[in-house]
Backbone as numpy.savetxt, mean C-alpha at the origin, in Angstrom:
# Nx Ny Nz CAx CAy CAz Cx Cy Cz
16.00 -27.39 -1.70 14.98 -27.10 -2.70 14.79 -28.33 -3.59
13.60 -28.46 -4.15 13.36 -29.54 -5.10 12.47 -29.05 -6.21
12.23 -29.88 -7.17 11.41 -29.48 -8.31 10.01 -30.04 -8.23
9.69 -30.69 -7.13 8.39 -31.33 -6.97 7.44 -30.38 -6.26
6.35 -30.00 -6.95 5.40 -29.06 -6.36 4.24 -29.77 -5.68
4.36 -31.04 -5.41 3.26 -31.79 -4.83 3.27 -31.65 -3.30
2.97 -30.43 -2.83 2.92 -30.15 -1.40 1.47 -30.00 -0.97
1.12 -30.65 0.11 -0.22 -30.54 0.65 -0.40 -29.16 1.26
-1.29 -28.35 0.68 -1.49 -26.99 1.16 -1.85 -26.96 2.64
-2.60 -27.97 3.09 -3.04 -28.01 4.48 -1.90 -28.26 5.45
-0.76 -28.74 4.96 0.35 -29.07 5.85 1.35 -27.94 6.01
1.12 -26.81 5.32 2.07 -25.71 5.40 2.14 -25.15 6.81
3.33 -24.71 7.20 3.50 -24.08 8.50 3.01 -22.63 8.43
2.60 -22.10 9.56 2.15 -20.71 9.64 2.81 -20.07 10.84
2.84 -18.72 10.83 3.62 -18.04 11.85 2.82 -17.71 13.11
1.51 -17.82 13.10 0.73 -17.52 14.30 -0.67 -18.11 14.17
-1.45 -18.02 15.24 -2.78 -18.62 15.25 -3.73 -17.92 14.27
-3.56 -16.60 14.10 -4.41 -15.90 13.14 -4.18 -16.43 11.74
-2.91 -16.67 11.39 -2.61 -17.22 10.08 -3.16 -18.63 9.94
-3.12 -19.40 11.02 -3.68 -20.75 10.97 -5.17 -20.69 10.66
-5.89 -19.79 11.31 -7.33 -19.66 11.06 -7.59 -19.24 9.63
-6.79 -18.28 9.13 -6.97 -17.82 7.75 -6.63 -18.93 6.76
-5.60 -19.72 7.09 -5.23 -20.83 6.22 -6.36 -21.85 6.16
-6.98 -22.11 7.30 -8.11 -23.05 7.33 -9.25 -22.56 6.44
-9.45 -21.23 6.43 -10.51 -20.66 5.59 -10.21 -20.91 4.11
-8.94 -20.76 3.72 -8.57 -20.99 2.33 -8.76 -22.45 1.96
-8.32 -23.33 2.86 -8.40 -24.76 2.59 -9.83 -25.21 2.37
-10.76 -24.63 3.15 -12.16 -25.06 3.07 -12.96 -24.27 2.04
-12.35 -23.26 1.43 -13.08 -22.45 0.44 -12.84 -23.00 -0.95
-13.39 -22.28 -1.92 -13.24 -22.68 -3.32 -12.09 -21.93 -3.99
-11.22 -21.32 -3.19 -10.09 -20.58 -3.76 -9.18 -21.53 -4.53
-8.79 -21.20 -5.76 -7.83 -22.04 -6.48 -6.55 -22.22 -5.67
-5.92 -23.35 -5.81 -4.75 -23.69 -5.01 -3.61 -22.70 -5.25
-3.23 -21.91 -4.23 -2.14 -20.95 -4.42 -0.80 -21.60 -4.72
-0.66 -22.88 -4.38 0.59 -23.57 -4.67 0.87 -23.56 -6.18
-0.19 -23.68 -6.97 -0.03 -23.63 -8.43 0.56 -22.29 -8.85
0.01 -21.20 -8.28 0.51 -19.86 -8.62 1.95 -19.70 -8.15
2.26 -20.24 -6.98 3.60 -20.15 -6.45 4.60 -20.85 -7.38
4.22 -22.01 -7.84 5.09 -22.77 -8.74 5.36 -21.98 -10.02
4.34 -21.30 -10.55 4.49 -20.55 -11.79 5.46 -19.38 -11.64
5.32 -18.63 -10.54 6.18 -17.45 -10.40 7.61 -17.85 -10.06
7.80 -18.91 -9.29 9.16 -19.37 -9.00 9.85 -19.85 -10.28
9.09 -20.52 -11.14 9.64 -20.96 -12.41 10.04 -19.77 -13.27
9.20 -18.73 -13.28 9.51 -17.52 -14.06 10.77 -16.83 -13.54
11.05 -16.96 -12.24 12.23 -16.33 -11.64 13.45 -17.23 -11.70
13.29 -18.46 -12.19 14.41 -19.38 -12.21 14.77 -19.92 -10.85
13.81 -19.94 -9.94 14.04 -20.44 -8.60 13.42 -21.82 -8.44
14.10 -22.74 -7.77 13.54 -24.08 -7.58 12.40 -24.06 -6.58
11.52 -25.05 -6.69 10.40 -25.13 -5.76 10.92 -25.67 -4.43
10.46 -25.12 -3.30 11.00 -25.51 -2.00 10.46 -26.86 -1.52
11.17 -27.44 -0.59 10.68 -28.62 0.12 9.64 -28.16 1.13
8.82 -29.07 1.66 7.82 -28.67 2.66 8.43 -27.96 3.86
9.63 -28.37 4.28 10.26 -27.73 5.44 10.73 -26.31 5.14
10.92 -26.00 3.88 11.41 -24.67 3.50 10.30 -23.68 3.22
9.07 -24.15 3.16 7.95 -23.33 2.73 7.02 -23.03 3.90
6.74 -21.75 4.12 5.80 -21.34 5.16 4.86 -20.31 4.59
3.62 -20.34 5.03 2.65 -19.33 4.61 2.51 -18.32 5.74
2.66 -17.04 5.39 2.73 -16.01 6.41 1.40 -15.32 6.66
0.80 -14.80 5.58 -0.44 -14.05 5.77 -1.45 -14.45 4.71
-2.05 -15.60 4.84 -3.07 -15.98 3.86 -4.32 -15.13 4.06
-5.18 -15.15 3.08 -6.41 -14.37 3.18 -6.51 -13.39 2.05
-7.59 -12.62 2.01 -7.86 -11.77 0.85 -8.02 -10.30 1.21
-7.41 -9.86 2.31 -7.48 -8.44 2.57 -6.72 -7.70 1.48
-7.35 -6.64 0.98 -6.79 -5.82 -0.10 -6.38 -6.67 -1.31
-7.13 -7.74 -1.58 -6.87 -8.55 -2.75 -5.78 -9.58 -2.59
-5.18 -9.67 -1.39 -4.07 -10.61 -1.20 -4.59 -12.05 -1.25
-3.96 -12.89 -2.05 -4.29 -14.30 -2.12 -3.48 -15.11 -1.11
-2.18 -14.88 -1.07 -1.31 -15.60 -0.15 0.06 -14.93 -0.12
0.76 -15.11 1.01 2.13 -14.64 1.16 2.96 -15.80 1.68
4.01 -16.15 0.93 4.85 -17.29 1.28 6.25 -16.84 1.67
6.84 -17.56 2.61 8.25 -17.44 2.92 8.94 -18.71 2.43
10.04 -18.53 1.69 10.74 -19.68 1.10 12.15 -19.75 1.67
12.36 -20.74 2.53 13.67 -21.01 3.12 14.26 -19.76 3.78
13.42 -18.84 4.20 13.87 -17.58 4.78 14.87 -16.88 3.87
14.65 -17.03 2.57 15.46 -16.34 1.57 14.61 -15.41 0.70
13.37 -15.84 0.42 12.50 -15.08 -0.47 11.12 -14.96 0.13
10.45 -13.85 -0.18 9.04 -13.66 0.16 8.28 -13.54 -1.16
7.24 -14.35 -1.31 6.40 -14.32 -2.51 5.00 -13.87 -2.11
4.52 -12.79 -2.73 3.16 -12.31 -2.49 2.34 -12.49 -3.76
1.12 -12.94 -3.59 0.21 -13.12 -4.73 -1.03 -12.28 -4.46
-1.31 -11.35 -5.37 -2.42 -10.42 -5.21 -3.37 -10.53 -6.40
-4.61 -10.18 -6.14 -5.57 -9.90 -7.21 -6.02 -8.47 -6.99
-5.32 -7.53 -7.60 -5.51 -6.13 -7.31 -6.72 -5.55 -8.03
-7.40 -4.63 -7.34 -8.46 -3.84 -7.96 -7.87 -3.05 -9.12
-8.61 -2.95 -10.20 -8.10 -2.33 -11.42 -7.52 -0.94 -11.17
-8.15 -0.19 -10.29 -7.69 1.16 -10.04 -6.35 1.24 -9.33
-5.91 0.12 -8.73 -4.66 0.13 -7.99 -3.50 -0.49 -8.78
-3.80 -1.11 -9.89 -2.74 -1.78 -10.64 -1.79 -0.75 -11.24
-0.50 -1.01 -11.09 0.53 -0.16 -11.65 1.37 -0.98 -12.61
1.92 -0.37 -13.66 2.78 -1.12 -14.57 3.94 -1.75 -13.81
4.21 -3.02 -14.10 5.29 -3.72 -13.41 6.63 -3.01 -13.61
6.85 -2.47 -14.80 8.11 -1.79 -15.07 8.28 -0.56 -14.18
7.18 0.13 -13.88 7.22 1.30 -13.00 7.64 0.89 -11.59
7.00 -0.15 -11.04 7.33 -0.58 -9.69 8.76 -1.13 -9.61
9.17 -1.83 -10.66 10.53 -2.36 -10.70 11.55 -1.21 -10.65
11.35 -0.22 -11.51 12.29 0.91 -11.55 12.28 1.68 -10.24
11.10 1.84 -9.64 10.99 2.56 -8.38 11.81 1.88 -7.29
11.61 0.57 -7.10 12.30 -0.13 -6.03 13.80 -0.25 -6.29
14.18 -0.41 -7.54 15.60 -0.47 -7.86 16.27 0.87 -7.59
15.60 1.96 -7.90 16.16 3.28 -7.64 16.27 3.53 -6.13
15.25 3.14 -5.38 15.31 3.29 -3.93 16.42 2.44 -3.34
16.57 1.22 -3.86 17.65 0.35 -3.40 19.01 0.98 -3.68
19.17 1.55 -4.87 20.42 2.20 -5.25 20.75 3.35 -4.30
19.72 4.05 -3.83 19.92 5.17 -2.93 20.09 4.75 -1.47
19.95 3.47 -1.19 20.07 3.01 0.19 18.85 3.29 1.03
17.71 3.50 0.39 16.47 3.79 1.11 15.96 2.53 1.80
15.19 2.67 2.88 14.69 1.52 3.61 13.52 0.84 2.89
13.83 -0.02 1.96 12.77 -0.71 1.22 13.20 -2.15 0.95
12.24 -2.97 0.57 12.54 -4.37 0.28 13.32 -4.49 -1.02
14.11 -5.56 -1.14 14.93 -5.82 -2.32 14.15 -6.73 -3.27
14.07 -6.34 -4.52 13.14 -6.96 -5.45 13.82 -7.99 -6.35
13.12 -9.09 -6.63 13.56 -10.09 -7.61 12.58 -10.18 -8.78
11.28 -9.98 -8.51 10.27 -10.05 -9.57 9.07 -9.21 -9.16
8.53 -8.46 -10.12 7.30 -7.70 -9.93 6.47 -7.80 -11.20
5.22 -8.20 -11.10 4.39 -8.16 -12.29 3.42 -9.32 -12.39
2.94 -9.55 -13.60 1.98 -10.60 -13.88 2.62 -11.67 -14.77
1.92 -12.78 -14.91 2.36 -13.86 -15.79 1.26 -14.12 -16.82
1.67 -14.56 -17.99 0.70 -14.77 -19.08 -0.30 -15.86 -18.74
0.04 -16.75 -17.81 -0.87 -17.83 -17.44 -2.09 -17.33 -16.67
-1.95 -16.17 -15.99 -3.07 -15.60 -15.24 -2.78 -14.12 -15.02
-3.22 -13.29 -15.96 -2.88 -11.88 -15.91 -3.69 -11.10 -14.88
-4.67 -11.74 -14.24 -5.44 -11.06 -13.21 -4.68 -11.02 -11.88
-3.66 -11.87 -11.76 -2.90 -11.92 -10.52 -1.60 -11.13 -10.65
-1.20 -10.53 -9.54 0.03 -9.76 -9.47 0.97 -10.49 -8.51
2.20 -10.70 -8.95 3.17 -11.44 -8.15 4.34 -10.53 -7.77
4.81 -10.68 -6.55 6.05 -10.02 -6.15 6.95 -11.06 -5.48
8.23 -11.02 -5.83 9.23 -11.86 -5.18 10.33 -10.93 -4.68
10.53 -10.90 -3.36 11.51 -10.02 -2.77 12.39 -10.80 -1.80
13.54 -10.23 -1.49 14.44 -10.87 -0.54 13.81 -10.90 0.85
14.03 -11.99 1.55 13.54 -12.13 2.92 14.28 -11.15 3.83
13.53 -10.42 4.64 14.12 -9.48 5.60 13.73 -9.95 6.98
14.70 -10.45 7.73 14.45 -11.06 9.02 14.19 -9.99 10.07
12.94 -9.82 10.47 12.61 -8.80 11.45 11.16 -8.93 11.88
10.66 -7.89 12.52 9.28 -7.89 13.02 8.59 -6.62 12.54
7.28 -6.71 12.33 6.52 -5.53 11.93 6.49 -4.52 13.06
6.57 -3.26 12.70 6.55 -2.21 13.71 5.20 -2.13 14.43
5.25 -1.72 15.67 4.05 -1.36 16.41 3.88 0.16 16.32
2.71 0.66 16.73 2.51 2.11 16.74 3.53 2.79 17.66
3.84 2.13 18.76 4.80 2.71 19.72 6.18 2.84 19.09
6.63 1.81 18.35 7.95 1.87 17.73 8.01 2.93 16.64
6.89 3.20 15.98 6.87 4.23 14.93 7.22 5.61 15.47
7.04 5.82 16.75 7.31 7.14 17.33 8.78 7.32 17.69
9.60 6.26 17.56 11.02 6.38 17.88 11.71 7.32 16.87
12.62 8.17 17.34 13.32 9.07 16.41 14.03 8.33 15.29
14.61 7.15 15.60 15.34 6.40 14.57 14.41 5.96 13.45
13.18 5.60 13.80 12.21 5.18 12.79 11.75 6.37 11.97
11.40 7.44 12.64 10.91 8.63 11.95 11.95 9.20 11.00
13.22 9.17 11.41 14.28 9.67 10.54 14.34 8.88 9.23
14.20 7.55 9.32 14.28 6.73 8.11 13.06 6.91 7.21
11.89 7.14 7.81 10.69 7.36 6.99 10.75 8.73 6.33
11.27 9.72 7.03 11.48 11.04 6.42 12.44 10.92 5.24
13.54 10.18 5.45 14.52 10.00 4.37 13.89 9.30 3.17
13.04 8.31 3.44 12.37 7.60 2.35 11.51 8.56 1.52
10.72 9.40 2.17 9.84 10.30 1.43 10.61 11.43 0.76
11.76 11.77 1.30 12.60 12.73 0.58 13.12 12.10 -0.71
13.51 10.84 -0.65 13.93 10.13 -1.86 12.79 10.09 -2.87
11.59 9.79 -2.40 10.44 9.70 -3.30 10.17 11.05 -3.97
10.47 12.13 -3.27 10.27 13.45 -3.85 11.32 13.86 -4.85
12.44 13.12 -4.89 13.56 13.49 -5.75 13.67 12.65 -7.02
13.24 11.39 -6.95 13.50 10.49 -8.07 12.40 10.56 -9.12
12.75 10.15 -10.31 11.78 10.06 -11.41 11.91 8.68 -12.05
10.81 7.95 -12.08 10.86 6.59 -12.62 9.90 6.40 -13.80
9.40 7.51 -14.32 8.59 7.46 -15.53 9.05 8.53 -16.49
9.03 8.21 -17.77 9.41 9.20 -18.77 8.41 10.35 -18.80
7.14 10.03 -18.63 6.10 11.06 -18.58 5.21 10.81 -17.39
4.85 11.87 -16.69 3.97 11.78 -15.53 2.76 12.65 -15.78
1.58 12.13 -15.50 0.36 12.91 -15.67 0.42 14.17 -14.81
-0.11 15.26 -15.33 -0.23 16.47 -14.52 -1.35 16.27 -13.51
-1.41 17.15 -12.53 -2.50 17.08 -11.56 -3.84 17.22 -12.27
-3.89 18.10 -13.27 -5.14 18.28 -14.02 -5.55 16.99 -14.73
-4.60 16.33 -15.37 -4.91 15.06 -16.07 -5.30 13.97 -15.08
-4.67 13.97 -13.93 -4.96 12.96 -12.90 -6.33 13.20 -12.26
-6.65 14.46 -11.99 -7.85 14.76 -11.21 -9.11 14.85 -12.06
-9.00 15.18 -13.35 -10.20 15.39 -14.16 -11.14 14.17 -14.12
-10.66 12.95 -14.45 -11.59 11.81 -14.41 -12.06 11.47 -12.99
-11.26 11.75 -11.99 -11.65 11.47 -10.62 -12.76 12.41 -10.18
-12.66 13.69 -10.56 -13.73 14.64 -10.24 -15.01 14.30 -10.99
-14.87 13.85 -12.22 -16.06 13.46 -12.99 -16.74 12.25 -12.35
-15.95 11.28 -11.89 -16.51 10.12 -11.20 -17.21 10.56 -9.92
-16.57 11.45 -9.15 -17.18 11.92 -7.91 -18.50 12.62 -8.17
-18.55 13.45 -9.19 -19.81 14.15 -9.50 -20.91 13.16 -9.89
-20.55 12.12 -10.64 -21.55 11.10 -10.99 -22.08 10.39 -9.75
-21.17 10.08 -8.84 -21.59 9.39 -7.61 -22.44 10.31 -6.73
-22.06 11.57 -6.66 -22.81 12.50 -5.82 -24.19 12.80 -6.38
-24.34 12.70 -7.70 -25.64 13.03 -8.32 -26.75 12.10 -7.87
-26.39 10.93 -7.34 -27.41 9.99 -6.89 -27.76 10.11 -5.42
-27.18 11.10 -4.73 -27.41 11.23 -3.30 -28.58 12.17 -3.00
-29.06 12.10 -1.80 -30.19 12.93 -1.39 -29.77 14.39 -1.26
-30.70 15.33 -1.45 -30.36 16.76 -1.36 -29.74 17.14 -0.02
-30.17 16.49 1.06 -29.62 16.82 2.38 -28.13 16.47 2.45
-27.76 15.32 1.91 -26.36 14.92 1.92 -25.54 15.82 0.99
-26.11 16.16 -0.16 -25.41 17.06 -1.09 -25.11 18.39 -0.39
-26.07 18.87 0.40 -25.87 20.13 1.12 -24.73 19.98 2.14
-24.67 18.83 2.82 -23.61 18.61 3.80 -22.24 18.46 3.14
-22.22 17.89 1.95 -20.95 17.76 1.24 -20.36 19.14 0.95
-21.22 20.08 0.58 -20.77 21.45 0.38 -20.02 21.65 -0.92
-19.33 22.76 -1.00 -18.64 23.14 -2.22 -17.31 22.40 -2.33
-17.04 21.85 -3.50 -15.81 21.14 -3.75 -14.83 22.02 -4.53
-13.58 21.64 -4.49 -12.56 22.41 -5.21 -12.70 22.19 -6.71
-12.68 23.25 -7.51 -12.70 23.08 -8.97 -11.33 22.63 -9.45
-11.30 22.13 -10.66 -10.05 21.63 -11.23 -8.98 22.72 -11.29
-9.39 23.94 -11.54 -8.42 25.05 -11.64 -7.71 25.29 -10.32
-8.39 25.05 -9.20 -7.78 25.23 -7.89 -6.79 24.12 -7.57
-7.04 22.93 -8.10 -6.21 21.77 -7.80 -4.98 21.69 -8.70
-5.07 22.23 -9.90 -4.04 22.00 -10.92 -2.73 22.74 -10.65
-2.70 23.59 -9.64 -1.47 24.35 -9.35 -0.48 23.51 -8.53
-0.90 22.34 -8.08 -0.04 21.53 -7.21 0.79 20.53 -8.01
1.76 19.88 -7.32 2.68 18.94 -7.97 2.18 17.50 -7.84
2.72 16.65 -8.72 2.56 15.21 -8.59 3.79 14.66 -7.88
3.57 13.77 -6.90 4.66 13.19 -6.13 4.51 11.68 -6.04
5.63 11.00 -5.87 5.58 9.57 -5.61 5.21 9.32 -4.15
4.36 8.31 -3.93 3.97 7.97 -2.56 3.75 6.47 -2.45
4.05 5.93 -1.29 3.82 4.51 -1.01 2.33 4.19 -0.98
1.53 5.05 -0.38 0.07 5.00 -0.29 -0.48 3.93 0.66
0.38 3.18 1.31 -0.11 2.18 2.28 0.90 2.03 3.40
1.42 3.17 3.90 2.50 3.13 4.87 1.94 2.96 6.28
1.46 1.75 6.56 0.99 1.39 7.89 2.12 0.71 8.66
2.09 0.71 9.99 3.16 0.08 10.77 3.42 -1.37 10.37
2.37 -2.12 10.03 2.56 -3.52 9.67 3.29 -3.69 8.34
3.45 -2.61 7.58 4.19 -2.67 6.32 5.62 -2.15 6.46
6.07 -2.02 7.69 7.45 -1.63 7.97 8.07 -2.70 8.86
9.07 -3.38 8.35 9.73 -4.45 9.08 11.02 -3.91 9.70
11.20 -4.18 10.99 12.36 -3.70 11.72 13.29 -4.86 12.07
14.56 -4.65 11.81 15.59 -5.60 12.25 16.41 -4.91 13.32
16.42 -5.49 14.52 17.11 -4.88 15.64 18.57 -5.33 15.70
19.30 -4.78 16.65 20.68 -5.15 16.86 20.79 -6.45 17.62
21.79 -6.59 18.46 21.99 -7.84 19.20 20.80 -8.24 20.06
20.02 -7.27 20.51 18.83 -7.57 21.30 17.65 -6.80 20.75
16.45 -7.25 21.12 15.24 -6.61 20.60 15.11 -5.18 21.11
15.84 -4.85 22.19 15.79 -3.50 22.73 16.87 -2.59 22.15
17.68 -3.13 21.24 18.76 -2.35 20.65 18.24 -1.54 19.48
17.59 -0.42 19.80 16.96 0.39 18.76 17.96 1.28 18.03
19.11 1.52 18.62 20.08 2.41 17.99 20.57 1.86 16.65
20.72 0.52 16.56 21.22 -0.09 15.33 20.10 -0.72 14.50
18.87 -0.31 14.77 17.73 -0.86 14.05 17.76 -0.44 12.57
17.47 -1.40 11.69 17.31 -1.11 10.27 15.88 -1.46 9.85
15.38 -0.75 8.85 14.00 -0.93 8.41 13.94 -1.39 6.96
12.85 -2.05 6.64 12.51 -2.37 5.25 11.01 -2.11 5.07
10.67 -1.12 4.26 9.26 -0.84 3.94 8.83 -1.82 2.85
7.73 -2.52 3.08 7.27 -3.56 2.17 5.91 -3.17 1.56
5.39 -4.07 0.73 4.06 -3.90 0.12 3.94 -2.60 -0.67
4.68 -2.52 -1.78 4.69 -1.33 -2.63 3.67 -1.42 -3.77
2.77 -2.39 -3.72 1.85 -2.59 -4.84 0.96 -1.39 -5.12
0.72 -0.53 -4.12 -0.15 0.61 -4.31 0.60 1.90 -4.64
1.93 1.83 -4.70 2.73 3.03 -4.94 2.35 3.67 -6.28
2.36 5.00 -6.30 1.95 5.71 -7.52 2.31 7.17 -7.40
2.27 7.86 -8.55 2.32 9.31 -8.55 0.94 9.84 -8.19
0.89 10.72 -7.20 -0.37 11.32 -6.74 -0.14 12.81 -6.50
-1.20 13.60 -6.47 -1.03 15.02 -6.14 -0.49 15.18 -4.72
0.24 16.25 -4.50 0.84 16.44 -3.18 -0.22 16.53 -2.08
-1.41 17.03 -2.39 -2.43 17.12 -1.35 -2.96 15.74 -0.97
-2.79 14.74 -1.83 -3.12 13.36 -1.47 -2.15 12.87 -0.38
-0.86 13.16 -0.55 0.14 12.79 0.45 -0.16 13.51 1.76
-0.51 14.78 1.69 -0.84 15.55 2.89 -2.02 14.94 3.62
-3.04 14.55 2.87 -4.23 13.96 3.48 -3.91 12.64 4.16
-3.10 11.81 3.53 -2.77 10.50 4.09 -1.79 10.58 5.25
-0.77 11.41 5.11 0.32 11.42 6.09 0.18 12.52 7.14
-0.66 13.53 6.87 -0.76 14.66 7.78 -2.05 14.72 8.57
-2.88 13.67 8.46 -4.08 13.68 9.29 -3.71 13.33 10.73
-4.70 13.18 11.58 -4.45 12.97 13.01 -3.63 11.72 13.27
-4.02 10.60 12.66 -3.29 9.35 12.90 -1.88 9.42 12.30
-1.74 10.08 11.14 -0.42 10.22 10.54 0.52 11.04 11.40
0.01 12.11 11.99 0.86 12.93 12.85 1.26 12.19 14.12
0.36 11.34 14.63 0.70 10.54 15.81 1.84 9.58 15.50
1.83 9.00 14.29 2.86 8.02 13.93 4.18 8.69 13.58
4.14 9.71 12.71 5.37 10.22 12.10 5.81 11.57 12.64
5.01 12.17 13.51 5.41 13.42 14.15 4.70 14.63 13.57
4.52 15.63 14.39 3.82 16.84 13.97 4.54 17.57 12.85
5.87 17.41 12.79 6.65 18.15 11.80 6.97 17.32 10.56
6.34 16.15 10.39 6.69 15.26 9.29 6.52 15.94 7.93
5.36 16.54 7.69 5.11 17.16 6.39 6.10 18.29 6.12
6.41 19.07 7.13 7.39 20.14 6.96 8.75 19.57 6.57
9.13 18.46 7.16 10.46 17.88 6.92 10.57 17.26 5.52
9.44 16.92 4.90 9.51 16.37 3.54 9.10 17.40 2.49
9.02 18.68 2.91 8.76 19.75 1.97 7.30 20.03 1.68
6.41 19.57 2.56 4.98 19.80 2.35 4.38 20.50 3.57
5.12 21.44 4.12 4.69 22.07 5.35 3.80 23.29 5.19
3.51 23.67 3.96 2.66 24.85 3.76 1.21 24.52 4.11
0.40 25.56 4.23 -1.00 25.37 4.57 -1.80 25.00 3.32
-2.62 23.99 3.44 -3.47 23.54 2.34 -4.93 23.82 2.70
-5.68 24.49 1.82 -7.09 24.76 2.12 -7.85 23.48 2.43
-8.66 23.53 3.45 -9.41 22.34 3.86 -10.31 21.84 2.72
-10.81 22.73 1.90 -11.69 22.32 0.81 -10.97 21.38 -0.16
-9.68 21.62 -0.37 -8.90 20.75 -1.26 -8.78 19.35 -0.66
-8.46 19.29 0.64 -8.33 17.99 1.30 -9.67 17.26 1.36
-10.73 18.00 1.57 -12.07 17.42 1.60 -12.44 16.85 0.23
-12.14 17.59 -0.81 -12.42 17.11 -2.17 -11.65 15.83 -2.46
-10.38 15.78 -2.08 -9.57 14.60 -2.33 -10.08 13.40 -1.53
-10.52 13.63 -0.30 -11.04 12.51 0.50 -12.29 11.91 -0.15
-13.13 12.73 -0.74 -14.33 12.23 -1.42 -13.98 11.55 -2.74
-12.97 12.05 -3.44 -12.51 11.38 -4.66 -12.01 9.97 -4.34
-11.27 9.84 -3.26 -10.78 8.53 -2.84 -11.95 7.61 -2.51
-12.96 8.14 -1.85 -14.13 7.35 -1.49 -14.89 6.90 -2.74
-15.04 7.81 -3.70 -15.75 7.48 -4.94 -15.04 6.36 -5.70
-13.70 6.38 -5.69 -12.94 5.32 -6.35 -13.15 3.98 -5.65
-13.11 4.00 -4.33 -13.27 2.75 -3.58 -14.66 2.15 -3.74
-15.67 3.01 -3.94 -17.06 2.54 -4.02 -17.65 2.80 -5.40
-16.79 2.77 -6.41 -17.26 3.06 -7.76 -18.36 2.10 -8.21
-18.25 0.83 -7.87 -19.20 -0.18 -8.33 -20.41 -0.32 -7.42
-20.47 0.46 -6.35 -21.58 0.33 -5.39 -22.75 1.22 -5.81
-23.93 0.86 -5.33 -25.12 1.64 -5.60 -25.18 2.92 -4.80
-26.19 3.76 -5.11 -26.30 5.08 -4.50 -26.51 4.99 -2.99
-27.33 4.03 -2.53 -27.62 3.93 -1.09 -26.36 3.58 -0.30
-25.58 2.63 -0.81 -24.36 2.24 -0.10 -23.35 3.38 -0.11
-23.23 4.06 -1.25 -22.28 5.17 -1.32 -22.71 6.29 -0.39
-24.01 6.58 -0.33 -24.49 7.64 0.56 -24.19 7.31 2.02
-24.34 6.05 2.39 -24.03 5.64 3.76 -22.55 5.90 4.08
-21.66 5.62 3.12 -20.24 5.85 3.34 -19.92 7.34 3.39
-20.59 8.15 2.58 -20.38 9.59 2.62 -20.77 10.13 4.00
-21.87 9.63 4.57 -22.29 10.06 5.90 -21.21 9.76 6.94
-20.59 8.58 6.82 -19.52 8.21 7.75 -18.35 9.19 7.63
-17.98 9.52 6.39 -16.86 10.43 6.17 -17.18 11.82 6.70
-18.41 12.27 6.51 -18.82 13.59 7.00 -18.72 13.63 8.52
-19.23 12.60 9.20 -19.16 12.56 10.67 -17.70 12.54 11.14
-16.87 11.73 10.46 -15.47 11.67 10.85 -14.75 12.98 10.64
-15.07 13.65 9.55 -14.42 14.92 9.23 -14.78 15.98 10.26
-16.01 15.95 10.75 -16.47 16.94 11.71 -15.91 16.69 13.11
-15.53 15.42 13.41 -15.15 15.08 14.77 -13.66 15.08 15.01
-12.83 15.17 13.96 -11.38 15.15 14.16 -10.75 16.36 13.49
-9.56 16.67 13.96 -8.76 17.70 13.31 -8.06 17.05 12.12
-8.44 17.41 10.92 -7.95 16.74 9.74 -6.52 17.14 9.43
-6.20 18.37 9.61 -4.85 18.83 9.26 -4.54 20.13 9.96
-3.27 20.29 10.27 -2.79 21.57 10.72 -2.70 21.73 12.22
């Protein structure tokens, strides 16, 4: 390690051709130099700046607000995000969550820093221990060893408390329903008719608030195998990318983890094994899916939002959503 941050961004190593293409896009764009941000967060953590041989860029680009992801001497992973306001969580909350999961031995990344810096409060930084492994494929997610660890993780999430006060479902859903109604008011009568009747707040408020990762895709689960890549019996996991974690209503977890793709990944009995196996009225899940859509397209105009609602309606009609 050294204290000299004068590294040519274009000379950084990358882990695959896709990363090389994304890195080229950053180099040729007007994006501020991520090396500057990297230097700031390492300084805040008391970590020295790496030499060029120790520094690799893993997943550059701006999907979901990501600015860059660095590997440092295969000891630390640094992620730099510019998160949408609706997804930002207090750094103290995420810190306490990951520390509690670590204490319980849950399959999650080990944290060194979570939060923002006064030099640029629009950016979110995470510094975690390097976990030497590979991202899961859909096929690996179906292994019993993987499913057991994910079930254990969600059981932990259902048991721990990392906030002194948690919003009730009514407090959480009221502004979301109001936003959805505002967005729906600009749609055509035909689409409004197809949307149908939504769940009132009184119907939703009887449910619990639960902790959820909210982005549990295979690429966010890193697997470390035993002596060989085929040694699945001794495989260990680390769930990464907790920036979206939050308290959400239990029907939000059901919608995300119990839909068709979720059941294919985690098993038909996943919801039952984490204590959410009861039947949920489809109207509740439909209402939540539209609330999520309204949040994602809050800044969009009526025509764009209506086009997205049509997509959701077609998808809802063509797949088995739950049960």
